[in-house]
Structures are given as C-alpha cells and as structure tokens.
PDB file of C-alpha atoms in Angstrom:
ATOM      1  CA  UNK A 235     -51.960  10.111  -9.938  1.00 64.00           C
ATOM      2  CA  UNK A 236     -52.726  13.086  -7.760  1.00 72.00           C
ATOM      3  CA  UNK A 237     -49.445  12.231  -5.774  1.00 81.00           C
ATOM      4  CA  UNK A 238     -47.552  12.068  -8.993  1.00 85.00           C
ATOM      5  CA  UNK A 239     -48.248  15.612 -10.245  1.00 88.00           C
ATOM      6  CA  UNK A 240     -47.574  16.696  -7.060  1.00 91.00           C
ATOM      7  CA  UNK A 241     -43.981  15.399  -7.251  1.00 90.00           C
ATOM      8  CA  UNK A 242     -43.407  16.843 -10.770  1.00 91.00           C
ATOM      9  CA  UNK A 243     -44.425  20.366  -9.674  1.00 93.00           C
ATOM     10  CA  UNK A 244     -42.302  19.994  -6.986  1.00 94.00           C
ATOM     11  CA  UNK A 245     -38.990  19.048  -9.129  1.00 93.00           C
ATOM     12  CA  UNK A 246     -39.746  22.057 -11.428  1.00 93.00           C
ATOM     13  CA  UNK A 247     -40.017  24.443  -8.629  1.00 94.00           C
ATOM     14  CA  UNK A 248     -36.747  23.143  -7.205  1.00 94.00           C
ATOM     15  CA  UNK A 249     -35.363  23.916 -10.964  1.00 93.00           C
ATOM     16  CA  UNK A 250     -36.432  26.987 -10.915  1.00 94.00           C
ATOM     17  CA  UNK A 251     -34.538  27.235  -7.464  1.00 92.00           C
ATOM     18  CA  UNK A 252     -37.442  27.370  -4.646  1.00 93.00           C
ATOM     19  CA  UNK A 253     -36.457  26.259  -1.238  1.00 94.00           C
ATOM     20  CA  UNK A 254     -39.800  25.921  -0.066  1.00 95.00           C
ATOM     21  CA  UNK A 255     -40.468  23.102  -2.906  1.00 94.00           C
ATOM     22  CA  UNK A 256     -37.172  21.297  -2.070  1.00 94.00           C
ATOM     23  CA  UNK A 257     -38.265  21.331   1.822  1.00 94.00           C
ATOM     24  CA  UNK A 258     -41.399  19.757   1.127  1.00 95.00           C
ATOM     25  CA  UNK A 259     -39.471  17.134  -1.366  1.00 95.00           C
ATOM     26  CA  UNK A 260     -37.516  16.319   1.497  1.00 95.00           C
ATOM     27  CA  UNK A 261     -40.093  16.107   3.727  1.00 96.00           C
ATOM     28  CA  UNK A 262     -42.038  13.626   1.726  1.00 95.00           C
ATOM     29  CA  UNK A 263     -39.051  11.471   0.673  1.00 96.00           C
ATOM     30  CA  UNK A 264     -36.487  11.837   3.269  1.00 96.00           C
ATOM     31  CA  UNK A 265     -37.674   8.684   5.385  1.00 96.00           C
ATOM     32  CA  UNK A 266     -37.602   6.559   2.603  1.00 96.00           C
ATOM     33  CA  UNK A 267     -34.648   7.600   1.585  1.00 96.00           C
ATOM     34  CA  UNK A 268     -32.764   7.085   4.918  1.00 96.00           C
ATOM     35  CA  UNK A 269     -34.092   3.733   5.531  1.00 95.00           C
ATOM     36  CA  UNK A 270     -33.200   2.172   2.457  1.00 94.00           C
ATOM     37  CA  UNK A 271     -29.553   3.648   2.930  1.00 95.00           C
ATOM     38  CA  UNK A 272     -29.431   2.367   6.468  1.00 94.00           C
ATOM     39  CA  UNK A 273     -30.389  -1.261   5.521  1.00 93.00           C
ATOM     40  CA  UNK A 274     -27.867  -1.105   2.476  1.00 92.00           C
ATOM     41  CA  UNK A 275     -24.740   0.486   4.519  1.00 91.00           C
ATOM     42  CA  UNK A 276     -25.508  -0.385   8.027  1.00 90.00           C
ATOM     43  CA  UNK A 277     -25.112   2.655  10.093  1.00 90.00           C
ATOM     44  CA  UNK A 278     -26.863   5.704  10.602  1.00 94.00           C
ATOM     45  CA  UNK A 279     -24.338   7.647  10.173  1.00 93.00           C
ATOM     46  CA  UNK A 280     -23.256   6.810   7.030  1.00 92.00           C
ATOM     47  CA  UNK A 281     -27.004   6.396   5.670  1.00 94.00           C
ATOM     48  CA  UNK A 282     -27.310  10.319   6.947  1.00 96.00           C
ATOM     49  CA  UNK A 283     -24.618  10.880   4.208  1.00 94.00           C
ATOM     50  CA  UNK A 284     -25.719   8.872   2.034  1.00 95.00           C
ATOM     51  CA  UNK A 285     -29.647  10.423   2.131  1.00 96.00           C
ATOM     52  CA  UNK A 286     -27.832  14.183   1.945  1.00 95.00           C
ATOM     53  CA  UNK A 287     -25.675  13.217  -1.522  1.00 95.00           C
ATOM     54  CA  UNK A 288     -28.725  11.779  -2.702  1.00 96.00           C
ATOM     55  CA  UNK A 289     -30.848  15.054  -1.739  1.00 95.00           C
ATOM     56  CA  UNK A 290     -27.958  16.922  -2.701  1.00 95.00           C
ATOM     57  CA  UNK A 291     -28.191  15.560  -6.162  1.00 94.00           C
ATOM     58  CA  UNK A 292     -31.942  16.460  -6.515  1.00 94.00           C
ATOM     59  CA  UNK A 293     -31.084  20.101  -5.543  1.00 93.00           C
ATOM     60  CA  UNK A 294     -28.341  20.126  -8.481  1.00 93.00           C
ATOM     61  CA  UNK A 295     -30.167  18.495 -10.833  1.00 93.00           C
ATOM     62  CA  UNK A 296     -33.852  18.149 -10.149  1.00 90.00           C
ATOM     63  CA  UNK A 297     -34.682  17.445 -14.004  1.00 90.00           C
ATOM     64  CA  UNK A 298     -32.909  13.842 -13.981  1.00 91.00           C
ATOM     65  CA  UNK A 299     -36.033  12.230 -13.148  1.00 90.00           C
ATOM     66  CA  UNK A 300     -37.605  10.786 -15.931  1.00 89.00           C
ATOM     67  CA  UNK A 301     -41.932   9.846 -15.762  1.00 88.00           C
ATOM     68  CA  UNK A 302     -41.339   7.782 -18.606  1.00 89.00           C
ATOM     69  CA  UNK A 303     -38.973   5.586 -16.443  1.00 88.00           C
ATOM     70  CA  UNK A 304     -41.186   5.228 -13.349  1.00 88.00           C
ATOM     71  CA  UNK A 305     -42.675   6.393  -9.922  1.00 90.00           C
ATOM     72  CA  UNK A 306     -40.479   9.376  -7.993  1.00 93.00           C
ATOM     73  CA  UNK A 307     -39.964   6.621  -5.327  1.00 93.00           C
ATOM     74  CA  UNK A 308     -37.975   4.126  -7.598  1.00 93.00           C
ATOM     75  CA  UNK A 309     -36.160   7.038  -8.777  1.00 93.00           C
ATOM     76  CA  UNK A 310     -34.985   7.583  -5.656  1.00 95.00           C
ATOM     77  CA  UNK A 311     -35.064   4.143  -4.453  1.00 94.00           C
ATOM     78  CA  UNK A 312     -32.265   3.601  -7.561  1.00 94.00           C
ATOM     79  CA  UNK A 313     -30.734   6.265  -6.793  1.00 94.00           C
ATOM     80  CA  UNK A 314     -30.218   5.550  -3.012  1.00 95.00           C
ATOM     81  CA  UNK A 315     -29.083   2.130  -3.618  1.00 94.00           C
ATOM     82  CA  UNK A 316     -26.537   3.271  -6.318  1.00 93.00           C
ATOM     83  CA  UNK A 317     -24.951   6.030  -3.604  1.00 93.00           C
ATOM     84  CA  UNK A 318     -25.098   3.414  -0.837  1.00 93.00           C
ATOM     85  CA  UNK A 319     -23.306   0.782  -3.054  1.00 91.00           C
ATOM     86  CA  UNK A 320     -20.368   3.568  -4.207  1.00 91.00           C
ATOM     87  CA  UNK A 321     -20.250   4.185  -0.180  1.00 89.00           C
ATOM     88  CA  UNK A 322     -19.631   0.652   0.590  1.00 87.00           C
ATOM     89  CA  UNK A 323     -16.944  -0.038  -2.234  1.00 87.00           C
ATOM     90  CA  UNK A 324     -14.865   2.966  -0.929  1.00 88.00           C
ATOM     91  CA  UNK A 325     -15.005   2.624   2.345  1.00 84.00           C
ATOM     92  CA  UNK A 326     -14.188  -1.067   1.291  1.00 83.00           C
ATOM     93  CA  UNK A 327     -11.370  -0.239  -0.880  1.00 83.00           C
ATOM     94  CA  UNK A 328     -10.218   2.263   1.782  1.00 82.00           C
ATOM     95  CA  UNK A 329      -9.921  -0.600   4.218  1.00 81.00           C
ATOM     96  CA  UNK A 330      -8.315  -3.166   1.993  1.00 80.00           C
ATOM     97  CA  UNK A 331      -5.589  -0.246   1.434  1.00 81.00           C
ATOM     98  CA  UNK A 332      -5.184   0.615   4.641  1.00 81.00           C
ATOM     99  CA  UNK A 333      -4.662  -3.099   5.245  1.00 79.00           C
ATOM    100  CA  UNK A 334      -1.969  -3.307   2.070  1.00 80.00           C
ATOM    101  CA  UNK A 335      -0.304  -0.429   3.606  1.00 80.00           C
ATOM    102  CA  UNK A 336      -0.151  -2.084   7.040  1.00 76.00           C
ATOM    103  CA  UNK A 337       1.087  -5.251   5.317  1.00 72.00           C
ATOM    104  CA  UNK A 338       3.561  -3.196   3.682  1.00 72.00           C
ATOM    105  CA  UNK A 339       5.012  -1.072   6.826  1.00 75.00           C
ATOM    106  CA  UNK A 340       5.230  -4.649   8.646  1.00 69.00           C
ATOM    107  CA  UNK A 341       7.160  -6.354   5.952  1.00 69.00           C
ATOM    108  CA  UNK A 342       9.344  -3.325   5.593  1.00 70.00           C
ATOM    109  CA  UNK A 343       9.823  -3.496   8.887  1.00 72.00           C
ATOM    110  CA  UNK A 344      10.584  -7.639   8.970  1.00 70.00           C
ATOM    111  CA  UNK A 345      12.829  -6.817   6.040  1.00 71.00           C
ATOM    112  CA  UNK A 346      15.140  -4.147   7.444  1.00 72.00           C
ATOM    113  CA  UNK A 347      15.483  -6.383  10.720  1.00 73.00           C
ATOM    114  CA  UNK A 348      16.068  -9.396   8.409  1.00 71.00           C
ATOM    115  CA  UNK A 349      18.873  -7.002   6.626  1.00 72.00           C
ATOM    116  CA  UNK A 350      20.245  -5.723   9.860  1.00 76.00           C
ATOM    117  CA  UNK A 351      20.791  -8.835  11.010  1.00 71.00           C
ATOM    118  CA  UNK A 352      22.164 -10.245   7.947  1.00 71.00           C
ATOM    119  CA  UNK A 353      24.640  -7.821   7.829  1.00 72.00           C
ATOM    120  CA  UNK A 354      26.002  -8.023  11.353  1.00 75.00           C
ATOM    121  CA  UNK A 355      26.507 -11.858  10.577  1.00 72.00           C
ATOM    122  CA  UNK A 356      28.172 -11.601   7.514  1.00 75.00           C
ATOM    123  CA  UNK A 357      30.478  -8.237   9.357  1.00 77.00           C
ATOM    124  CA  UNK A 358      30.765 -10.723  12.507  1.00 77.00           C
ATOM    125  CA  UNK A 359      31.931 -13.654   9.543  1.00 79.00           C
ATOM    126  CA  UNK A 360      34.330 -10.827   7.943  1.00 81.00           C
ATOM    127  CA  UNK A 361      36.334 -10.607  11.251  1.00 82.00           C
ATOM    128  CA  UNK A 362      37.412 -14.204  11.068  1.00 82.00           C
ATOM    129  CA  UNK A 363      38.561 -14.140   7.607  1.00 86.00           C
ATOM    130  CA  UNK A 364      42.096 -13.981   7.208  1.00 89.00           C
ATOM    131  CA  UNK A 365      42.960 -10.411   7.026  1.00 89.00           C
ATOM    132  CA  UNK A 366      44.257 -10.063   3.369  1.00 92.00           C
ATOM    133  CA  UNK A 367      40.871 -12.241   2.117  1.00 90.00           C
ATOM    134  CA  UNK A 368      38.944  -9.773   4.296  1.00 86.00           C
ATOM    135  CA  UNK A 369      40.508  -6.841   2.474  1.00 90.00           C
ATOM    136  CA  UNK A 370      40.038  -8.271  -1.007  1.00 91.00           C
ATOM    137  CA  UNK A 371      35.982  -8.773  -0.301  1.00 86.00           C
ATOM    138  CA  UNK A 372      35.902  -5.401   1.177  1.00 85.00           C
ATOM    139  CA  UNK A 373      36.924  -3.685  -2.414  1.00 87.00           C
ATOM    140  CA  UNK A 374      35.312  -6.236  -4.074  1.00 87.00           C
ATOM    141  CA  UNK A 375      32.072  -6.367  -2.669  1.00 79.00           C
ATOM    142  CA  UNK A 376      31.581  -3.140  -0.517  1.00 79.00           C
ATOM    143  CA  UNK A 377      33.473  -0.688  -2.113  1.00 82.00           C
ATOM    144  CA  UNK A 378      32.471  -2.172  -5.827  1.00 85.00           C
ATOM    145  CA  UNK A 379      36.675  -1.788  -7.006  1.00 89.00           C
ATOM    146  CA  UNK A 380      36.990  -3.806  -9.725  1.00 92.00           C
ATOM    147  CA  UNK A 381      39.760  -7.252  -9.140  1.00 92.00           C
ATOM    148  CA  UNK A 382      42.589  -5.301 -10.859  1.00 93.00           C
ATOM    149  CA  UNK A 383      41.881  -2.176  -9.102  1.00 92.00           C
ATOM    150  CA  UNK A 384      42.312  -4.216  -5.782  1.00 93.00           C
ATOM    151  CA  UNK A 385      45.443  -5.457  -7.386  1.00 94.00           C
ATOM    152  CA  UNK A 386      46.619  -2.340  -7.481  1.00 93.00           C
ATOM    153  CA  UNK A 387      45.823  -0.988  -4.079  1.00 92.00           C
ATOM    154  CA  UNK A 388      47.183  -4.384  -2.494  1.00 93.00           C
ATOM    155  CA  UNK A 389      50.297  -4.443  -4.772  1.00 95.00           C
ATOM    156  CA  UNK A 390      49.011  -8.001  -5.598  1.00 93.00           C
ATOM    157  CA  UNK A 391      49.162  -9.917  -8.674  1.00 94.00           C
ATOM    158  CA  UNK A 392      45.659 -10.423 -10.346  1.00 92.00           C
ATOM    159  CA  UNK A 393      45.668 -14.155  -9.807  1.00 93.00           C
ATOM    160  CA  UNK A 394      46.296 -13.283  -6.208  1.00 94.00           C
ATOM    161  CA  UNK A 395      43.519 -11.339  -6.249  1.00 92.00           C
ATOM    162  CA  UNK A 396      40.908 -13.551  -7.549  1.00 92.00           C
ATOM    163  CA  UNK A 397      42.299 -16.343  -5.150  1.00 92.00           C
ATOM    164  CA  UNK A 398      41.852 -14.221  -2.023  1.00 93.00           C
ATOM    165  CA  UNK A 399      38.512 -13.274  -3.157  1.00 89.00           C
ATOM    166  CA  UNK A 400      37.498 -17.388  -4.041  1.00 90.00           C
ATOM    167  CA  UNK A 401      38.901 -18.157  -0.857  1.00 90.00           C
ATOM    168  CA  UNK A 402      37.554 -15.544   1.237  1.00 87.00           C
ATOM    169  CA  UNK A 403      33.993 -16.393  -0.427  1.00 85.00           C
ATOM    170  CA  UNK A 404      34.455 -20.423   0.819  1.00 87.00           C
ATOM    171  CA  UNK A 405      35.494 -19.231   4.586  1.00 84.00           C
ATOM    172  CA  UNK A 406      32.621 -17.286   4.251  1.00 79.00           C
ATOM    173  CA  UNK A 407      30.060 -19.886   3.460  1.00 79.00           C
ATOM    174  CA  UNK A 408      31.489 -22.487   5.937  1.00 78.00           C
ATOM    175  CA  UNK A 409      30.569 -20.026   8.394  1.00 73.00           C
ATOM    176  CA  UNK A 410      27.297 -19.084   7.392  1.00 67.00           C
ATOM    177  CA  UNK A 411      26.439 -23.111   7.280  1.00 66.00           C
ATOM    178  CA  UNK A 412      28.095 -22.983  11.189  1.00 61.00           C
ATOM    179  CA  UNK A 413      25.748 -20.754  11.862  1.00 60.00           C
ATOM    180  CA  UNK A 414      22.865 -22.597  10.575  1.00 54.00           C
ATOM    181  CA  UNK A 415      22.069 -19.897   8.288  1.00 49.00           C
ATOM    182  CA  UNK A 416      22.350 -21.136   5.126  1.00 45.00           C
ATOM    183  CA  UNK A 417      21.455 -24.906   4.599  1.00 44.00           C
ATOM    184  CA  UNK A 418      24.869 -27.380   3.940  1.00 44.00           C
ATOM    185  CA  UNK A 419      25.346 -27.072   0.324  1.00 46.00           C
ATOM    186  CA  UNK A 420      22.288 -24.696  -0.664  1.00 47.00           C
ATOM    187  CA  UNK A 421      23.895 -21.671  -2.382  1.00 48.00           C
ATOM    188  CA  UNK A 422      27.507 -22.603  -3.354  1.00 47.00           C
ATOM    189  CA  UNK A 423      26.967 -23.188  -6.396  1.00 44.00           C
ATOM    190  CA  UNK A 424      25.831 -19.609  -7.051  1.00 46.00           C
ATOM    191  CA  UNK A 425      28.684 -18.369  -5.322  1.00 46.00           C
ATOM    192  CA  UNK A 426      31.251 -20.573  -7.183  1.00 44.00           C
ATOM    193  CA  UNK A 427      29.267 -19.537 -10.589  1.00 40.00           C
TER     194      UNK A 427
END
C-alpha cells in the first residue's frame, strides 16, 4: 500500500513538472521496464528505445495512469508490451517493404532485359522481311500511321497495304516459331484476329 502512494505522489510531482520525481520513477521502474521490452523485441537495443518512448510517455502524460485499473507495474507492464508490439510490426512491415521493393527492382530489371531482348529479335526478324512488308509494319506498328496513311506514303493501293502488312505479320511469326520463341501455333490466332 505504502509502495502504492509512493508511486502516485511521484506521477503528480512529474505533472507538476519535477525532475527529481521522474528520476526516482525511473529509477524504480526502469529495470522492469527494459526487461520486459527485451524479451518481447529481442535486442537491447531496440528494448533501450522501447523503455525511453515508454518513459517518454510518462513524462508527457504522467496522469494516464488510472488506480482504479491496477498496480503502477501493470500499467507499465501494458504499456511496454503495447510499444514493443508497435516496434515489432514496423520494423516488420519495414522489412516486408523493403523486400516488395527488392522484388520489384528485380522484376523490373528481368522485364527490361526480357524487353530488350524481345525487341532485338523481332528488329533481327524485321531485316529478313521483304523490304516493302518491312516498311508497311514499320508505319503500322512503330510509327502508329494508320493503313491508308501508309498508302499514301508508299503510293500503294489500300488492299496492298493490308496485304503487305498480313504478310509481313506471317513471315514474322514463322520466324519467331524458328527461333523457338513462340510455341508452333500458340499466338496466330491473335495475330490473324
């Protein structure tokens, strides 16, 4: 009982802003403190940070303790669990973002190779296209012309047109299958459509 009056004397003083109350607070509590926050989080260091925001706290607000609720100690003892908890979930959050972000960089990465070397194939498949079905996917595809605008700039008819571009499109696929990079058949379809 003795000890518990002690403790509420001690929280008032710290309201009223004495230093020499909050020392002897922490002097009495900051053990307990520490070692539940080390078995919770793991490592001193972080249950050092953990025991100053929780110390911190009782500085800023000494009057959240309620005697009505319980001893000082499971005050505390909540209140150190609580902070080492929150501790845990961001540093845990922090990692599994960090880790998303790694993911991310490395399929980025994967992905621009993957493009890179997508587009060499189909530039490398471009060079063996006949040279007027070569032209017509180049405005077509690359330069985004529409099939009569590619009439015009060929002085082609529009059937013409749409023939080099069908045509140009097959030569294309039969060497992507040639080059195993495309399986026989997948994908024509969607080309033809």
């Amino acid at each position: 009982m003795e000890d518990r009056r002690e403790d509420m004397e001690l929280l008032e003083k710290i309201a009223e802003g004495s230093r020499a109350a909050f020392d002897r607070f922490y002097e009495k509590y900051a053990p307990m403190v520490y070692h539940i926050a080390l078995r919770i989080v793991g490592d001193e260091v972080e249950a050092e940070d953990v025991s100053h925001d929780v110390f911190l706290e009782i500085l800023q607000k000494p009057h959240q303790f309620d005697p009505k609720r319980g001893s000082v100690q499971a005050f505390l003892a909540v209140k150190t669990k609580s902070r080492s908890l929150d501790r845990l979930r961001k540093k845990r959050d922090l990692l599994v973002n960090r880790l998303e972000e790694a993911a991310l960089k490395e399929k980025g990465a994967e992905f621009d190779f993957l493009r890179q070397l997508e587009q060499q194939v189909i530039i490398d498949a471009l060079t063996h296209l006949p040279e007027e079905q070569r032209q017509a996917i180049i405005h077509f595809y690359f330069h985004g012309e529409t099939q009569r605008e590619i009439a015009a700039a060929m002085n082609k008819p529009l059937g013409s047109v749409k023939s080099l571009i069908r045509y140009g499109l097959r030569n294309l696929r039969k060497q992507k299958e040639l080059f195993h990079w495309m399986e026989a058949g997948r994908g024509e379809e969607q080309h033809e459509a």
